[in-house]
CSV table of C-alpha atoms in Angstrom, one decimal:
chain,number,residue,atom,x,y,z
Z,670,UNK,CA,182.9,126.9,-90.5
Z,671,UNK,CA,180.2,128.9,-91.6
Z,672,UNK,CA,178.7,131.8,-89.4
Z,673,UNK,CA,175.9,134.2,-89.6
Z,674,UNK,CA,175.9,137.8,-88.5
Z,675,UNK,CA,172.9,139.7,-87.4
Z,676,UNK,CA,173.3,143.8,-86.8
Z,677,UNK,CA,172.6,145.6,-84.6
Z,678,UNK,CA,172.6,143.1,-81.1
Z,679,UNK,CA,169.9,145.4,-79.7
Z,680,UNK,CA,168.1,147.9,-81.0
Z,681,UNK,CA,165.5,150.4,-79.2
Z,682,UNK,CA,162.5,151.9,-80.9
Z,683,UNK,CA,159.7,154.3,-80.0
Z,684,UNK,CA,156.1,152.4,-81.0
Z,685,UNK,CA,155.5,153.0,-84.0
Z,686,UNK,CA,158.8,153.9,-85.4
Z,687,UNK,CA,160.4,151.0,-88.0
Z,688,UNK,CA,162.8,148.6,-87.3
Z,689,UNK,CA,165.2,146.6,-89.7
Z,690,UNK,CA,167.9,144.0,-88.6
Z,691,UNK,CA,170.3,142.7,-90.7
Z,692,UNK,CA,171.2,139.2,-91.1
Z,693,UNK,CA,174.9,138.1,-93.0
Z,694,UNK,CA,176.1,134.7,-94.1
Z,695,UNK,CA,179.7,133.9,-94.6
Z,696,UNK,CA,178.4,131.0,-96.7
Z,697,UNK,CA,176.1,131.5,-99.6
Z,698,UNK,CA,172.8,129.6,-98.4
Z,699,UNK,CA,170.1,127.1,-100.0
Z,700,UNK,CA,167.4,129.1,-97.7
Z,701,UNK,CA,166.9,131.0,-94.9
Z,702,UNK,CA,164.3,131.3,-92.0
Z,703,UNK,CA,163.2,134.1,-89.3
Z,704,UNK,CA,162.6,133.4,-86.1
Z,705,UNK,CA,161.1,135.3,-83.2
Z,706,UNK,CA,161.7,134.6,-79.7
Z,707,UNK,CA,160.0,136.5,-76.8
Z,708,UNK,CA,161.6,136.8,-73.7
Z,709,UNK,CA,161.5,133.4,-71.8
Z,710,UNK,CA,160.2,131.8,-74.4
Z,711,UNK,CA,161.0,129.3,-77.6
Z,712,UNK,CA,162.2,130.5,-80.6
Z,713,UNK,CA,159.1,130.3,-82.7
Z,714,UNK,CA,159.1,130.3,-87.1
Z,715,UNK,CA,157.9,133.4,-88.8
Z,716,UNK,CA,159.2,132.5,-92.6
Z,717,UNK,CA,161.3,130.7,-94.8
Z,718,UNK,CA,162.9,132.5,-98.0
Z,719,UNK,CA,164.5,130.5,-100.7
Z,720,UNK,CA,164.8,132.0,-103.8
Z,721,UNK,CA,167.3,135.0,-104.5
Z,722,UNK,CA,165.9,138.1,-103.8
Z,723,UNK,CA,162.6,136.8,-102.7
Z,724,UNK,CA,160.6,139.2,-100.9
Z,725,UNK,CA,158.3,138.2,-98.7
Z,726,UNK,CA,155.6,140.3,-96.2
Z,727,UNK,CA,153.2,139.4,-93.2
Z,728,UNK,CA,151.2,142.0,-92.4
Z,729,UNK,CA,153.6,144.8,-90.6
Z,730,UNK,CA,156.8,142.3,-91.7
Z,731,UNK,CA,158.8,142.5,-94.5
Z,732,UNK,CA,161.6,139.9,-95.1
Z,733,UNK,CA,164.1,139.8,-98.1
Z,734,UNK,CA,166.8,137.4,-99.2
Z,735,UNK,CA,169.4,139.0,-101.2
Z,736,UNK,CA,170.3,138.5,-104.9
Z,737,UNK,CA,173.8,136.6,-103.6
Z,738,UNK,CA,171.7,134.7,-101.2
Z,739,UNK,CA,174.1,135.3,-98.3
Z,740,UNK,CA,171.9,138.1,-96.8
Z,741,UNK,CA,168.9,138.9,-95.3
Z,742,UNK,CA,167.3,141.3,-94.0
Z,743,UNK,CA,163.8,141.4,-91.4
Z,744,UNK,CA,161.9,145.3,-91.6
Z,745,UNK,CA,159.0,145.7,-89.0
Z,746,UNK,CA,156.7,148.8,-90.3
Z,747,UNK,CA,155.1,150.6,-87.1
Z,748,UNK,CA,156.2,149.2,-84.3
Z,749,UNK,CA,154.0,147.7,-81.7
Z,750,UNK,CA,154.7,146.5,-78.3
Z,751,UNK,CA,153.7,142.6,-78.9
Z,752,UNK,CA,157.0,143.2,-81.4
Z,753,UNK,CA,159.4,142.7,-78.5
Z,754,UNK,CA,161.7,140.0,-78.4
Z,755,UNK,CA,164.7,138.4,-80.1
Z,756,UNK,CA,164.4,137.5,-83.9
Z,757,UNK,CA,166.6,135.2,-84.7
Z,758,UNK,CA,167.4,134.5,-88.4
Z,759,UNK,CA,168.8,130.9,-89.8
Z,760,UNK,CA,170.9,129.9,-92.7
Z,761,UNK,CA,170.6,126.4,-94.4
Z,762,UNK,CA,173.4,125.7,-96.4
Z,763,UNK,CA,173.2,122.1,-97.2
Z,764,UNK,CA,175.0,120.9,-94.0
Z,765,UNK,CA,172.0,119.0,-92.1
Z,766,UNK,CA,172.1,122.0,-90.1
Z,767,UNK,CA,170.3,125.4,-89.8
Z,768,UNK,CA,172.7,127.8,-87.8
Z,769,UNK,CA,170.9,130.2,-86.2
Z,770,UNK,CA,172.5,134.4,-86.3
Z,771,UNK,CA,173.1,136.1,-83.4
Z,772,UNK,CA,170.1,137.6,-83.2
Z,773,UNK,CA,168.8,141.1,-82.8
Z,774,UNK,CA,166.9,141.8,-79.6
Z,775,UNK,CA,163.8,144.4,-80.0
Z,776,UNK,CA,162.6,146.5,-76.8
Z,777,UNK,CA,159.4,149.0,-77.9
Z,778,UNK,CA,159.0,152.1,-75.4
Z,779,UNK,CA,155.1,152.7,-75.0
G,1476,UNK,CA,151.0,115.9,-77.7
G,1477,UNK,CA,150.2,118.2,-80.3
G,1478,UNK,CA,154.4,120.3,-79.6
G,1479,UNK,CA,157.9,119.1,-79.0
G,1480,UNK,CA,157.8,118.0,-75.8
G,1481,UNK,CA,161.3,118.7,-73.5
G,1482,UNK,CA,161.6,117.1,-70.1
G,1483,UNK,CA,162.9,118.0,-67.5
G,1484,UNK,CA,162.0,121.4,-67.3
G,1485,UNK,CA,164.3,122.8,-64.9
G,1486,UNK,CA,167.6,120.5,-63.7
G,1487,UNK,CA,169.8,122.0,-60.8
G,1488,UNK,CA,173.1,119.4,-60.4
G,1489,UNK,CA,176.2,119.2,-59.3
G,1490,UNK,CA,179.7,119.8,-60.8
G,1491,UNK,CA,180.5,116.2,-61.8
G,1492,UNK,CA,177.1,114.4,-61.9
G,1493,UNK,CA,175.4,113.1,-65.5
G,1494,UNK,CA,172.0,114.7,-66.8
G,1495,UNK,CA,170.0,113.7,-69.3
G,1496,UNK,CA,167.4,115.7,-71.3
G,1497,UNK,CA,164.5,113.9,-73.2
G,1498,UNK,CA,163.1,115.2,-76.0
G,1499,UNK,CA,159.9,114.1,-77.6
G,1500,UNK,CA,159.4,115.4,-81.0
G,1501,UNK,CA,156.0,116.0,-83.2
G,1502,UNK,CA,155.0,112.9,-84.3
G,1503,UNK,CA,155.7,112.0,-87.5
G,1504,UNK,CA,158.9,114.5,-88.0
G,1505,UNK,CA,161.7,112.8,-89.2
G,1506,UNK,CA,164.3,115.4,-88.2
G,1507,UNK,CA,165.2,116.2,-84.5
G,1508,UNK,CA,167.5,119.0,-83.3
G,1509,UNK,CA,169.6,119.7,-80.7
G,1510,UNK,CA,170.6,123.2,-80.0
G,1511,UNK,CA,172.2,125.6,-76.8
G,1512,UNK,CA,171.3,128.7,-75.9
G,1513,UNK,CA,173.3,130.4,-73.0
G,1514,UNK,CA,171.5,133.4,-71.4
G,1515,UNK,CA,171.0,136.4,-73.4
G,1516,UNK,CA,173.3,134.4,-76.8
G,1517,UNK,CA,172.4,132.7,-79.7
G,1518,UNK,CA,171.3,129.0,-80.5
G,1519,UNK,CA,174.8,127.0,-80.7
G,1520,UNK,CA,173.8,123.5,-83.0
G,1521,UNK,CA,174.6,120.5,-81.2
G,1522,UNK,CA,173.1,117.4,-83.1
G,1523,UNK,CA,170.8,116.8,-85.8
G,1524,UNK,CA,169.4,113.3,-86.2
G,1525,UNK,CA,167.2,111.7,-89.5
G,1526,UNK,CA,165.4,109.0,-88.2
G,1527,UNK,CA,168.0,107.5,-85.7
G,1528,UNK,CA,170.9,108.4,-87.2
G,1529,UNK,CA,172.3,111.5,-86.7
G,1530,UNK,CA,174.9,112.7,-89.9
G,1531,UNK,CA,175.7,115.4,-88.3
G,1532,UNK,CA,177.5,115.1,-84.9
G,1533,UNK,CA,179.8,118.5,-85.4
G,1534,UNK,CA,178.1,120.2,-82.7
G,1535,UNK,CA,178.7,118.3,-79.8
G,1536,UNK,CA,181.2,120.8,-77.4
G,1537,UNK,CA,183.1,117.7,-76.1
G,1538,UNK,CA,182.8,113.9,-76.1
G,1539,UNK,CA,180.7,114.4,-72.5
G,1540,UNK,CA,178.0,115.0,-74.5
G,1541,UNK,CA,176.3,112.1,-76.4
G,1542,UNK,CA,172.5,112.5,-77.9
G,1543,UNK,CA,170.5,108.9,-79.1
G,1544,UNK,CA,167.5,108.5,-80.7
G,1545,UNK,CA,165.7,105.4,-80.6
G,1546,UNK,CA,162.4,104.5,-82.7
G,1547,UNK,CA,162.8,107.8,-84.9
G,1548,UNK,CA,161.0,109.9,-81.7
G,1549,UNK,CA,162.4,110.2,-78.7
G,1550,UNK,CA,165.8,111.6,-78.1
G,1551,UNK,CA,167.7,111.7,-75.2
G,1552,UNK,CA,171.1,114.2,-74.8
G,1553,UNK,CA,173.5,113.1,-72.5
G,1554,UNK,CA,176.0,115.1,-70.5
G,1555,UNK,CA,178.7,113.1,-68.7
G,1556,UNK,CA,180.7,114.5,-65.6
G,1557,UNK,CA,179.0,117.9,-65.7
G,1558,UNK,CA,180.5,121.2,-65.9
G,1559,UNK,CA,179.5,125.0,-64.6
G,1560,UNK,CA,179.9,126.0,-68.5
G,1561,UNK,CA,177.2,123.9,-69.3
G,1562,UNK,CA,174.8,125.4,-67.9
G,1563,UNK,CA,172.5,126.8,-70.2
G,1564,UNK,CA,168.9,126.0,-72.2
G,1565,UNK,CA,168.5,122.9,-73.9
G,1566,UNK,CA,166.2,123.4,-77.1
G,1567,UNK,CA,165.1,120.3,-79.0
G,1568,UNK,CA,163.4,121.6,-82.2
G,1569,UNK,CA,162.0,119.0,-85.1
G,1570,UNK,CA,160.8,119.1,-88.4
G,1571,UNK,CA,158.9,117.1,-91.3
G,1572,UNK,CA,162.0,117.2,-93.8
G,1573,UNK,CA,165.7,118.4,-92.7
G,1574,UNK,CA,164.7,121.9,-94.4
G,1575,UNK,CA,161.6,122.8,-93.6
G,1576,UNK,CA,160.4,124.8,-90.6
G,1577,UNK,CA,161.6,124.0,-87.2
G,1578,UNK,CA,159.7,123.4,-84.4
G,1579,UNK,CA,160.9,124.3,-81.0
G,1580,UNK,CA,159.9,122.8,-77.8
G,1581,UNK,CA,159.9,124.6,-74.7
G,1582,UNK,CA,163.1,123.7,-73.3
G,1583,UNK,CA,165.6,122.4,-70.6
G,1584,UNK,CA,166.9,124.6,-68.2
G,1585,UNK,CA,170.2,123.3,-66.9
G,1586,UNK,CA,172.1,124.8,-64.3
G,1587,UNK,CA,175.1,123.2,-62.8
G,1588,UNK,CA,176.2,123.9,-59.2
């Protein structure tokens, strides 16, 4: 069945360095959504990307959904502190069903 | 209520006793989702429901688990003859159309004993 990826599991950063996690689909999707979810919390939405090799930014984020549409990728300029958490990306392939990546799970050192 | 609603919020139980979860979506949201979320993984898909049917039932671990939804809002997951793998987060999520954005409630803690 169809699986997403999501590099690295866990990734450390100084504030204000950047951070990038990676998001692979072994099917090619319709669309694709970011998540973030903070530590005891609910995953909540960031964005949705549908078009091949849409590019998409909110403030400090930058999300991009590659030309094949089976990849995506989430790039946080200057880290902050209120960055931490778990983001989570989602691949909709046309199967009811969004199925959520492994996620990536940000700590920021102060 | 102006979120998904998830009730209860913690459940402690014991090996070989039924639970059920309730899950009151945003009003109005057609679709209604069921997903798992052991500590420190992923979100594993359960059950996806339009209106009160649910086209998608692929999810489900084993047939101890059975999800309803009645009216097109509430939904109710239950989990037969409970196991210590189950233990985990429950997270109902729903949204206006089956592709737009999901909204999460807050979700059920279950831990079985």
């Amino acid at each position: 069945g169809q699986q997403v990826m999501q590099i690295p599991q866990y990734q450390h950063v100084q504030e204000g360095e950047d951070f990038t996690t990676y998001c692979n689909s072994s099917t090619t999707l319709s669309n694709i959504q970011w998540y973030k979810q903070r530590p005891g919390g609910h995953p909540v939405f960031l964005i949705q990307l549908v078009k091949s090799g849409e590019v998409k930014k909110q403030k400090r984020l930058t999300f991009q959904f590659g030309e094949a549409k089976k990849n995506s990728s989430l790039h946080i300029t200057a880290t902050q502190t209120t960055d931490v958490g778990t983001y989570f990306c989602a691949g909709y392939s046309g199967t009811y069903k969004y199925i959520f990546g492994t996620g990536t799970r940000l700590k920021v050192l102060a | 209520g102006a979120g998904v609603s998830q009730s209860p919020s913690n459940k402690v139980t014991e090996k070989g006793k039924d639970v059920e979860l309730r899950c009151d979506p945003i009003s109005g949201h057609t679709a209604l989702y069921w997903y798992r979320q052991s500590l420190g993984q992923g979100l594993e898909f359960l059950i996806y429901f339009q209106g009160n049917s649910a086209p998608d039932k692929s999810g489900l671990p084993s047939d101890r688990f059975s999800a309803e939804r009645t009216g097109g809002s509430v939904s109710t997951l239950t989990i037969q003859r409970t196991q210590q793998e189950d233990s985990a987060v429950y997270l109902c999520a729903s949204s206006p159309t089956h592709t737009g954005e999901l909204f999460f409630g807050e979700g059920s803690r279950l831990t079985v004993l």
